mmCIF file of C-alpha atoms and ligand atoms in Angstrom:
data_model
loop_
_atom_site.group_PDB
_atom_site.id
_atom_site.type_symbol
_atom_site.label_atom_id
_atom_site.label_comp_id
_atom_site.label_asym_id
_atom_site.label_seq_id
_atom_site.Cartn_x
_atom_site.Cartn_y
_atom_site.Cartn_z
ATOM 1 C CA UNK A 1 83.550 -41.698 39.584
ATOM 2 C CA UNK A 2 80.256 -39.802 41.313
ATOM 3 C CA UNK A 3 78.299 -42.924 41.158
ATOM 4 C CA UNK A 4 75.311 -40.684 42.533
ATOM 5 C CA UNK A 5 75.772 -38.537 38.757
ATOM 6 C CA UNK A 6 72.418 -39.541 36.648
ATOM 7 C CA UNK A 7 75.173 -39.389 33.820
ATOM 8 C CA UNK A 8 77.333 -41.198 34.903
ATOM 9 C CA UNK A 9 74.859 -43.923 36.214
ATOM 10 C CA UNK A 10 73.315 -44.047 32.132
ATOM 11 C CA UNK A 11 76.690 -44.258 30.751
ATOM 12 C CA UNK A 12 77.409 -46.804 32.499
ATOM 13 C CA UNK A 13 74.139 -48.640 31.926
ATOM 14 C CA UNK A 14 74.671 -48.065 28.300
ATOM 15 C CA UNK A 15 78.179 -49.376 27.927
ATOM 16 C CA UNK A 16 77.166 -52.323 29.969
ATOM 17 C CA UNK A 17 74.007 -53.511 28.341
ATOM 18 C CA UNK A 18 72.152 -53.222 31.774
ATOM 19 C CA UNK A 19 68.753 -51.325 32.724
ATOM 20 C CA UNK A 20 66.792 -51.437 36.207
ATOM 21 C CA UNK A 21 64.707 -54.447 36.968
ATOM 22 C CA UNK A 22 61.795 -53.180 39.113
ATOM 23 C CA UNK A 23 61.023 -56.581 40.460
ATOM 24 C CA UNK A 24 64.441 -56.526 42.729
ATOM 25 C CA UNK A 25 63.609 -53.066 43.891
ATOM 26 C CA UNK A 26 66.043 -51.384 41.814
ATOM 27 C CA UNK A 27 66.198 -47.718 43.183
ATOM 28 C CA UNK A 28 69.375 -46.436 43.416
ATOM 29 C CA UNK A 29 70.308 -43.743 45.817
ATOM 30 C CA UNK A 30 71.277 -40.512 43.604
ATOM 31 C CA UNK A 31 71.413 -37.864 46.325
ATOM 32 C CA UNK A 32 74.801 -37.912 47.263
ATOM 33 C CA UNK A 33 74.427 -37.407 51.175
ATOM 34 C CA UNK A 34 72.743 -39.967 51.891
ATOM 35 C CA UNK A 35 75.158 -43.214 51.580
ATOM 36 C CA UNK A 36 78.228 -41.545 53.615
ATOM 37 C CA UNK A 37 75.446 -40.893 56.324
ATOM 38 C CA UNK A 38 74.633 -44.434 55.959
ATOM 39 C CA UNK A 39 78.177 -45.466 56.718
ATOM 40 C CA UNK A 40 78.753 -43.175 59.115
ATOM 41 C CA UNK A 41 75.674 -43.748 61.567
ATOM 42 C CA UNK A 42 75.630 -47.559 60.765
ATOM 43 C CA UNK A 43 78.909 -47.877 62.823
ATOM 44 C CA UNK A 44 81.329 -48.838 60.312
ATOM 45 C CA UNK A 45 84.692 -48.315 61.348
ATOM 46 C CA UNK A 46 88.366 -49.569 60.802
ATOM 47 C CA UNK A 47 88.901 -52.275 63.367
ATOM 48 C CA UNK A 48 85.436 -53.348 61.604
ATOM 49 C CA UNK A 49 83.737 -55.505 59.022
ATOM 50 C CA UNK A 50 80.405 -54.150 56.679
ATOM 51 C CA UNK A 51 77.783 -56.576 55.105
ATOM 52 C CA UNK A 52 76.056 -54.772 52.922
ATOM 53 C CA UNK A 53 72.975 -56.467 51.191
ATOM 54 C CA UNK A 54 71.810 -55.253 47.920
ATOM 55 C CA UNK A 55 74.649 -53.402 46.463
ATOM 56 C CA UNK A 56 73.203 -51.768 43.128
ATOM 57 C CA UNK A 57 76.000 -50.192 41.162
ATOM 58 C CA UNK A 58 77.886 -49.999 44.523
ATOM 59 C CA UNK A 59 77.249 -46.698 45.465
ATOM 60 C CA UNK A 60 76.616 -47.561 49.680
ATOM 61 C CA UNK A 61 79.173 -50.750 48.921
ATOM 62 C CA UNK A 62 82.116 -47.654 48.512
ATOM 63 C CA UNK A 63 81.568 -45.808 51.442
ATOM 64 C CA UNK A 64 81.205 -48.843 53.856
ATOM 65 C CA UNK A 65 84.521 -50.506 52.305
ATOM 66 C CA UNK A 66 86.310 -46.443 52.860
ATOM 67 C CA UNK A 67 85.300 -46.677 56.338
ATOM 68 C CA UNK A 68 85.494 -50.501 57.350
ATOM 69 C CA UNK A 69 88.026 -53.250 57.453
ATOM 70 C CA UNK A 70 86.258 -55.583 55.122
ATOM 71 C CA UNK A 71 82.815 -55.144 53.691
ATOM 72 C CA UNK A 72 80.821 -57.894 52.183
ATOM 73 C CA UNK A 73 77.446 -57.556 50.028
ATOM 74 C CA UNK A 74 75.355 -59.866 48.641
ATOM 75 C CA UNK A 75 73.695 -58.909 45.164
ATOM 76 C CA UNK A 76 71.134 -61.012 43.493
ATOM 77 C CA UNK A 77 71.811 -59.239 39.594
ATOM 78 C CA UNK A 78 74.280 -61.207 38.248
ATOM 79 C CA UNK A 79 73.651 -58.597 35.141
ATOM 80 C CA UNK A 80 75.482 -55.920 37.858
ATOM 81 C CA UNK A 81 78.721 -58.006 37.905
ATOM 82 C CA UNK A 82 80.203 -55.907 34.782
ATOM 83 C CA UNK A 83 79.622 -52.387 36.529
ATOM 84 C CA UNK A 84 80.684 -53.573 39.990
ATOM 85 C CA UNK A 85 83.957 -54.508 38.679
ATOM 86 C CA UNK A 86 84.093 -50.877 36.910
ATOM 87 C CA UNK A 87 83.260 -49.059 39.713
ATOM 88 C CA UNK A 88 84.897 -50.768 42.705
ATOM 89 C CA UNK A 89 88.198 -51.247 40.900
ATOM 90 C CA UNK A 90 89.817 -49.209 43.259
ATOM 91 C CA UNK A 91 88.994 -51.247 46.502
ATOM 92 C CA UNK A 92 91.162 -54.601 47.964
ATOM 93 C CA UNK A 93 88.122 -54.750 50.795
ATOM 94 C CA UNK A 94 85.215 -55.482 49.096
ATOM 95 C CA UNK A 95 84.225 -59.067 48.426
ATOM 96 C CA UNK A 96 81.182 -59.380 46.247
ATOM 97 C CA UNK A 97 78.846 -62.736 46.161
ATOM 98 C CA UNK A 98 76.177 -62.585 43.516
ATOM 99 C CA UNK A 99 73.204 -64.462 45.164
ATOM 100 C CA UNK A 100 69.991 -64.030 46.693
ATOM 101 C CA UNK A 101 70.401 -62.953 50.592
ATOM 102 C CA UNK A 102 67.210 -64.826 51.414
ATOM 103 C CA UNK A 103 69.078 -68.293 49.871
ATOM 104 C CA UNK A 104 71.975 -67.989 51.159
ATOM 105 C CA UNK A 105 73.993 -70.095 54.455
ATOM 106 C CA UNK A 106 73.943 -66.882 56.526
ATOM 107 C CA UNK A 107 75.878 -69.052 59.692
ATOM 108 C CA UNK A 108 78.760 -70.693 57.512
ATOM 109 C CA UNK A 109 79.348 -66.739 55.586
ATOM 110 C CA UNK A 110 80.299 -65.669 59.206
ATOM 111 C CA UNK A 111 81.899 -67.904 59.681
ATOM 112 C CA UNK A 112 83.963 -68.020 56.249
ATOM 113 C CA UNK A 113 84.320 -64.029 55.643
ATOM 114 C CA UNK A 114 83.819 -62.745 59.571
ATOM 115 C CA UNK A 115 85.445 -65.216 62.156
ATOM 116 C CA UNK A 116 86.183 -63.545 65.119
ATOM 117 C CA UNK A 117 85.571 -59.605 63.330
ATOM 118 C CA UNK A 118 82.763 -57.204 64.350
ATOM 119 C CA UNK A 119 80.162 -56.967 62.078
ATOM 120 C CA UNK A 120 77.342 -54.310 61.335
ATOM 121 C CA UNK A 121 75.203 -55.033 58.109
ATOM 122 C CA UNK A 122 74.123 -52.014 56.241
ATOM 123 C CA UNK A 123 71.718 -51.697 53.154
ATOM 124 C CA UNK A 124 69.094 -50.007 51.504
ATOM 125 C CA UNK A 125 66.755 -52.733 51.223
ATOM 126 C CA UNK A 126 64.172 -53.943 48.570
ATOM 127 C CA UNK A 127 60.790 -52.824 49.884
ATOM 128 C CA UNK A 128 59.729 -56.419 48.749
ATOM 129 C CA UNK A 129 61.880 -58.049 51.214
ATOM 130 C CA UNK A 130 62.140 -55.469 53.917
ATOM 131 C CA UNK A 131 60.945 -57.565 56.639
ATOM 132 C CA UNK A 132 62.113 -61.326 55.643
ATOM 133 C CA UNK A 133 65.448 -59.295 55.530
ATOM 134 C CA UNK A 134 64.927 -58.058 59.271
ATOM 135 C CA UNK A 135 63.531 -61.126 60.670
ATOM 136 C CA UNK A 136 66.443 -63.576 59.333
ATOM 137 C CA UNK A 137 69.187 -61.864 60.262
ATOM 138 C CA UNK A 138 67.344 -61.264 63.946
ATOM 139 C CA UNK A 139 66.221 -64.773 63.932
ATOM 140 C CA UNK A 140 69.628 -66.414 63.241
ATOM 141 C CA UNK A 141 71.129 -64.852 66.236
ATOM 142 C CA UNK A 142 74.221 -63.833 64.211
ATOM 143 C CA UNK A 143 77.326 -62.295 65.501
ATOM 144 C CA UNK A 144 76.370 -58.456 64.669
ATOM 145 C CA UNK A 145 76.357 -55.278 66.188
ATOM 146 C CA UNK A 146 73.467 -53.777 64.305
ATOM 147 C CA UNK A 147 71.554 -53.270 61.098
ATOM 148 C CA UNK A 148 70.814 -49.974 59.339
ATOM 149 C CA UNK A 149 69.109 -50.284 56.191
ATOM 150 C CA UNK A 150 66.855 -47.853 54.641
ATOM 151 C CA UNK A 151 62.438 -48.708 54.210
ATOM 152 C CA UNK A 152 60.104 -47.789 52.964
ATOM 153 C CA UNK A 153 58.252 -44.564 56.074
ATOM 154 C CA UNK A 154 55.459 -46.631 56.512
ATOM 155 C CA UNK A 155 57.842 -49.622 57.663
ATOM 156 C CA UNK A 156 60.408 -47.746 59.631
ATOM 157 C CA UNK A 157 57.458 -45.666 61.838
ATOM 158 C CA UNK A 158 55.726 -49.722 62.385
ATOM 159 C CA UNK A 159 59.212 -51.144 63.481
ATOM 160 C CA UNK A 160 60.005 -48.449 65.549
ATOM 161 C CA UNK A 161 56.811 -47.706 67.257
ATOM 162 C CA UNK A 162 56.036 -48.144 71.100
ATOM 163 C CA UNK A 163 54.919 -51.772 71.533
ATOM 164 C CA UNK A 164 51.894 -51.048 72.993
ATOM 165 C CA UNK A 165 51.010 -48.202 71.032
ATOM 166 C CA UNK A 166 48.185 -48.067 68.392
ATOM 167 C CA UNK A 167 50.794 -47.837 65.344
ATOM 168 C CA UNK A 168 52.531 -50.975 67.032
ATOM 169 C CA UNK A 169 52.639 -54.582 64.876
ATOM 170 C CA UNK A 170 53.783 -57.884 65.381
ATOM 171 C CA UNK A 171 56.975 -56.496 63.432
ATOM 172 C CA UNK A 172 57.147 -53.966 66.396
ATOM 173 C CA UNK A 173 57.082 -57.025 68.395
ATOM 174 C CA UNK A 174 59.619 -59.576 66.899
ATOM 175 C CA UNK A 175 62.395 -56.598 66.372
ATOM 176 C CA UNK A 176 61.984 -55.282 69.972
ATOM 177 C CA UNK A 177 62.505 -58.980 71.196
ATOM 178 C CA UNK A 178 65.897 -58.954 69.695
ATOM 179 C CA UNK A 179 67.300 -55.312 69.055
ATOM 180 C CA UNK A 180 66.464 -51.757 70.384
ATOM 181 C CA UNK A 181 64.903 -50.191 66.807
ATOM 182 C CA UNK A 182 65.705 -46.315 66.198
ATOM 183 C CA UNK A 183 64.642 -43.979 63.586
ATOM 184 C CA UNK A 184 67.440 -42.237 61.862
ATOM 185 C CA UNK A 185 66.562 -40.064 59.553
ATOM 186 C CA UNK A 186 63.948 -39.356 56.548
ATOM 187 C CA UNK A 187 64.884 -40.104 52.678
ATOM 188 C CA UNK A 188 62.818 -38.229 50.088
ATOM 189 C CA UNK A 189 61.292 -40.203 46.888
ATOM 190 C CA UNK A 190 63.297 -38.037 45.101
ATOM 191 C CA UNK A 191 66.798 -39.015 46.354
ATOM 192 C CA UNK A 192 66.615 -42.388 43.922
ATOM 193 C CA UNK A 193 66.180 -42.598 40.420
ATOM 194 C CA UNK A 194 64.055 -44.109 39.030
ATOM 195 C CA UNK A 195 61.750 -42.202 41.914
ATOM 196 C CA UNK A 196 59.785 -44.705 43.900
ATOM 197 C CA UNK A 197 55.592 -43.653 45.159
ATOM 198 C CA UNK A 198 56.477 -43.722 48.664
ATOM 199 C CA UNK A 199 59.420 -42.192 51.067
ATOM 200 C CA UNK A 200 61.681 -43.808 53.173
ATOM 201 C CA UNK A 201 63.619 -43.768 56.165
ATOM 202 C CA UNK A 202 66.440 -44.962 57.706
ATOM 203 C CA UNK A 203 66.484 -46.830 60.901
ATOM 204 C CA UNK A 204 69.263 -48.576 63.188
ATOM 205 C CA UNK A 205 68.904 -51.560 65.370
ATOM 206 C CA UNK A 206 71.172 -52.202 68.185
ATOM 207 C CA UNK A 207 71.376 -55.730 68.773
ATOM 208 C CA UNK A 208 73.011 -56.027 72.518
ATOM 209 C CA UNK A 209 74.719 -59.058 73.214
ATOM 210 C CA UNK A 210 72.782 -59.542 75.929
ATOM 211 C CA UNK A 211 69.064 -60.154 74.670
ATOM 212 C CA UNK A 212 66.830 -58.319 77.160
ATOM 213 C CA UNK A 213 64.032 -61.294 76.739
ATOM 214 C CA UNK A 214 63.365 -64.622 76.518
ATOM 215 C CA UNK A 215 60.616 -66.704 76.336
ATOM 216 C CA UNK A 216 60.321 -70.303 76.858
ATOM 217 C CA UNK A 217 59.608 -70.899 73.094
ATOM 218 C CA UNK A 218 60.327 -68.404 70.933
ATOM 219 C CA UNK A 219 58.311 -70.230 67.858
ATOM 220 C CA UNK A 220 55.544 -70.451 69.787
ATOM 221 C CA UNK A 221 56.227 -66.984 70.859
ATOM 222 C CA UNK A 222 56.455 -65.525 67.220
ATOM 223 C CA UNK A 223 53.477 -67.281 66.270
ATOM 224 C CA UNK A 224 51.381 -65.900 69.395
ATOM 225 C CA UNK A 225 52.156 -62.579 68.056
ATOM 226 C CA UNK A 226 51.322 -62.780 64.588
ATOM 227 C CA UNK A 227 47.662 -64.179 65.788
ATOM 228 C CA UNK A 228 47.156 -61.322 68.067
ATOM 229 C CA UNK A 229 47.830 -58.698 65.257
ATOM 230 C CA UNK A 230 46.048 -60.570 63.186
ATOM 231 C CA UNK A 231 43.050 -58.775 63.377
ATOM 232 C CA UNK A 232 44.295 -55.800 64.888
ATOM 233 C CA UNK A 233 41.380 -53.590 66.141
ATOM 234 C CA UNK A 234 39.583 -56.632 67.753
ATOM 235 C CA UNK A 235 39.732 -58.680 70.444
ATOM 236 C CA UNK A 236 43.141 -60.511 70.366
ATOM 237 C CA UNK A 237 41.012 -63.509 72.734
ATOM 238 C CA UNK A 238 39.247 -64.675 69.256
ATOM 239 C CA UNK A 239 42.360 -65.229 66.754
ATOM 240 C CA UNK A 240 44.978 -66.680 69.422
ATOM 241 C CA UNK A 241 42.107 -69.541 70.534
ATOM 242 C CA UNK A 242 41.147 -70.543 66.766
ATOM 243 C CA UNK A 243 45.357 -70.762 65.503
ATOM 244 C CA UNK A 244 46.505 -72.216 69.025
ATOM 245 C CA UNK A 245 43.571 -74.412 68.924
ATOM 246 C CA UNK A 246 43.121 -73.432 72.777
ATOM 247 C CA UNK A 247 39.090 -73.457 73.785
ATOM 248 C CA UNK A 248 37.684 -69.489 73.757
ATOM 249 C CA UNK A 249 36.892 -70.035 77.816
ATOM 250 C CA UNK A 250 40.689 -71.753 78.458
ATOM 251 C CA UNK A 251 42.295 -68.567 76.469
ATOM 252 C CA UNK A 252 40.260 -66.067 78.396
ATOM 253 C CA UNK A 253 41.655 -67.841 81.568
ATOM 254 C CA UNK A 254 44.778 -67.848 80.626
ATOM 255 C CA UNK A 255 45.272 -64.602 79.767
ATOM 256 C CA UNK A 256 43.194 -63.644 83.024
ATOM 257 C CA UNK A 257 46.418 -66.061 84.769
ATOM 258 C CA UNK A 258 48.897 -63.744 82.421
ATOM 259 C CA UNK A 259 47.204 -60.303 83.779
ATOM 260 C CA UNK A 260 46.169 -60.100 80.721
ATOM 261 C CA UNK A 261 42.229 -58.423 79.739
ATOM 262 C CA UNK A 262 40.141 -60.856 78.382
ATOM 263 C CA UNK A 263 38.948 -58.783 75.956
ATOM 264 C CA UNK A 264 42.470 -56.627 74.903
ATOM 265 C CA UNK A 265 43.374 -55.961 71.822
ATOM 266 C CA UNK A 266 46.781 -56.421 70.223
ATOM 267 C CA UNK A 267 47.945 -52.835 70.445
ATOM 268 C CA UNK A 268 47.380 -52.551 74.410
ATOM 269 C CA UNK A 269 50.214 -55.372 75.002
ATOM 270 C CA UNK A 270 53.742 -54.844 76.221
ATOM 271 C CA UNK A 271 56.521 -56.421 75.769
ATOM 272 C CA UNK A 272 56.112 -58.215 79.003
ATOM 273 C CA UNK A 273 52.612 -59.198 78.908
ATOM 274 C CA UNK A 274 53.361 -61.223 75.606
ATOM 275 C CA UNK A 275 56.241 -62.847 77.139
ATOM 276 C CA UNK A 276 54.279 -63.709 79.900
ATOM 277 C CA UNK A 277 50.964 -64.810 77.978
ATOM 278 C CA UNK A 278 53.353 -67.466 75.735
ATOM 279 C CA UNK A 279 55.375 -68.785 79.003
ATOM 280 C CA UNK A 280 51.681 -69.265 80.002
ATOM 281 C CA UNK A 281 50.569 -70.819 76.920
ATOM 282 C CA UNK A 282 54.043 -72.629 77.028
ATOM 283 C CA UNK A 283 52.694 -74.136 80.580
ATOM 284 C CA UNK A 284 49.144 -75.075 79.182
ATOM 285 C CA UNK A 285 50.884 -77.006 75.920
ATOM 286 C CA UNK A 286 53.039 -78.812 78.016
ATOM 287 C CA UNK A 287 50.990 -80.055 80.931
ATOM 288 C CA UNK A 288 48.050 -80.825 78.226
HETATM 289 N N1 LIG B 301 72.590 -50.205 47.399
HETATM 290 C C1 LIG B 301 72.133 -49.673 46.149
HETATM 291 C C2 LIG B 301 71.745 -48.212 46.306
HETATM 292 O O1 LIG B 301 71.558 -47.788 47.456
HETATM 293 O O2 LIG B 301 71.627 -47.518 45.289
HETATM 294 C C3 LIG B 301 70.971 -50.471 45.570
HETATM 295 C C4 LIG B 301 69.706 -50.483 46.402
HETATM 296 S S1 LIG B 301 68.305 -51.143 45.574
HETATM 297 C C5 LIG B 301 67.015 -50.454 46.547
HETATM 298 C C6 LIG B 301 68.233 -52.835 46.125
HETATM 299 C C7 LIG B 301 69.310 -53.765 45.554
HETATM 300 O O3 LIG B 301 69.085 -55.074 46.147
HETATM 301 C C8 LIG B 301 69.255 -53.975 44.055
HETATM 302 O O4 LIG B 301 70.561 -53.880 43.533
HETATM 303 C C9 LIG B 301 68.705 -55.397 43.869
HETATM 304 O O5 LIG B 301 69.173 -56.035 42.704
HETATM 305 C C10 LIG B 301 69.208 -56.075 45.136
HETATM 306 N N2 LIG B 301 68.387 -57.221 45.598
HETATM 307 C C11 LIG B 301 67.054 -57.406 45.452
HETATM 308 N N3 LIG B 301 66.657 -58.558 46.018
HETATM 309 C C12 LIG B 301 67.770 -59.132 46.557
HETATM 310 C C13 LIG B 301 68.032 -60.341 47.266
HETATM 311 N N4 LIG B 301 67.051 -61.195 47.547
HETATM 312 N N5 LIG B 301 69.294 -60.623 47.640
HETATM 313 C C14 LIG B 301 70.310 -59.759 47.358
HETATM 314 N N6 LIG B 301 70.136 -58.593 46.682
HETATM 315 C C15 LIG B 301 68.887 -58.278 46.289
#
């Protein structure tokens, strides 16, 4: 079954009683290159397991179970349960659970569907959710190799900018903590049906066993970040004193301690000078 086939997709919609709800993000991928590309870059393999989140009519879910050992997806739409079983008849890998990814025990799934297996997740993602999605499953420290999902341009150019660069964002910041972000390849509005107003793009993240950083408290540290790119073009000095509740004079000397401009901007930080202006900050909290 071509499950990329517009008529096979409305048969199947008609037999079933279903229709798209545009509130999940329900695109589905119609251009038949695109989900074996998925599969392919997003490291699937025999000896390994696929998590797929989102899983539509299953059109990625079939070419992650061809190529892995397992694969597992996670599908809010209950309403998709009658076309799923239609269209992954065929497959003795796939384990679906209908529930909402952002809900669900992420640590005790590994540990239930993945123990001991390699893992890379691989989706084409809600735009809604696109970076809750991101930020749990980099935040949970789970047991993966990487993540490819497909977002929206605007969101794949932002998470894989140069931290440091003017297109850079605390997203920028929080996924280079964790993984090393890279840019795929470009999806046209046209390759889903029904056609969403923006393109997309698919992007990878590497997540190395070894985490290149670490701060002394990675809360704080997230939280730091999402001040400073809080108001973007200005002075980051103004936001970070009014949410850490740190006098305007103590932040400027602080960041002067860090190496830090008193009067940079979000966008001119590294990686290392916000690691170093939160173990700083760290310092301050706890000898105050
Ligand atoms: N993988 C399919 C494809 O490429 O054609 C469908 C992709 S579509 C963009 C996103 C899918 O994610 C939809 O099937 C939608 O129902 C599902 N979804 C939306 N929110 C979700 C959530 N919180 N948890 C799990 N699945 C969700």
């Amino acid at each position: 079954m071509q499950l990329t086939d517009l008529g096979v997709i409305k048969d199947l919609f008609n037999r079933h009683g279903f229709s798209f709800t545009k509130s999940l993000g329900q695109n589905f991928l119609i251009n038949p290159s695109i989900c074996p590309k998925i599969a392919e870059l997003g490291g699937c393999g025999k000896d390994i397991c696929s998590l797929e989140i989102g899983t539509g009519i299953g059109v990625l879910t079939k070419e992650l179970a061809l190529r892995s050992k397992k694969t597992v997806a996670i599908e809010i739409d209950k309403g998709l349960q009658p076309i799923l079983a239609e269209t992954l008849y065929d497959f003795s890998n796939i384990d679906i659970i209908f529930a909402d990814f952002m809900e669900i025990d992420l640590k005790k799934l590994f540990e239930e569907k993945f123990k001991d297996e390699e893992v890379v997740i691989c989706a084409n993602l809600p735009y809604y959710i696109t970076s809750p999605v991101i930020m749990r499953i980099l935040e949970e420290k789970l047991p993966v190799k990487s993540l490819t999902v497909m977002v929206q341009r605007e969101a794949a150019d932002r998470i894989c900018a140069k931290v440091g660069s003017r297109e850079c964002g605390a997203l920028t910041v929080a996924v280079n903590y964790y993984s090393n972000p890279k840019k795929l390849f470009n999806v046209s509005r046209g390759s889903f049906a029904p056609s969403p107003n923006v393109d997309s793009s698919v992007i990878r993240l590497d997540i190395d066993g070894n985490q290149k950083y670490s701060v002394s408290d990675e809360r704080l540290f997230f939280r730091m970040v999402k001040s400073a790119f809080s108001q973007r073009r200005k002075q980051m000095v103004n936001p970070l004193s009014s949410d850490l509740r740190i006098e305007k004079q103590k932040m400027s000397e602080i960041m002067t301690a860090a190496g830090i401009k008193t009067a940079a901007r979000a966008e001119e930080l590294s990686m290392e000078d916000f690691i170093n202006l939160c173990n700083k900050v760290h310092k301050y909290f706890c000898s105050n």
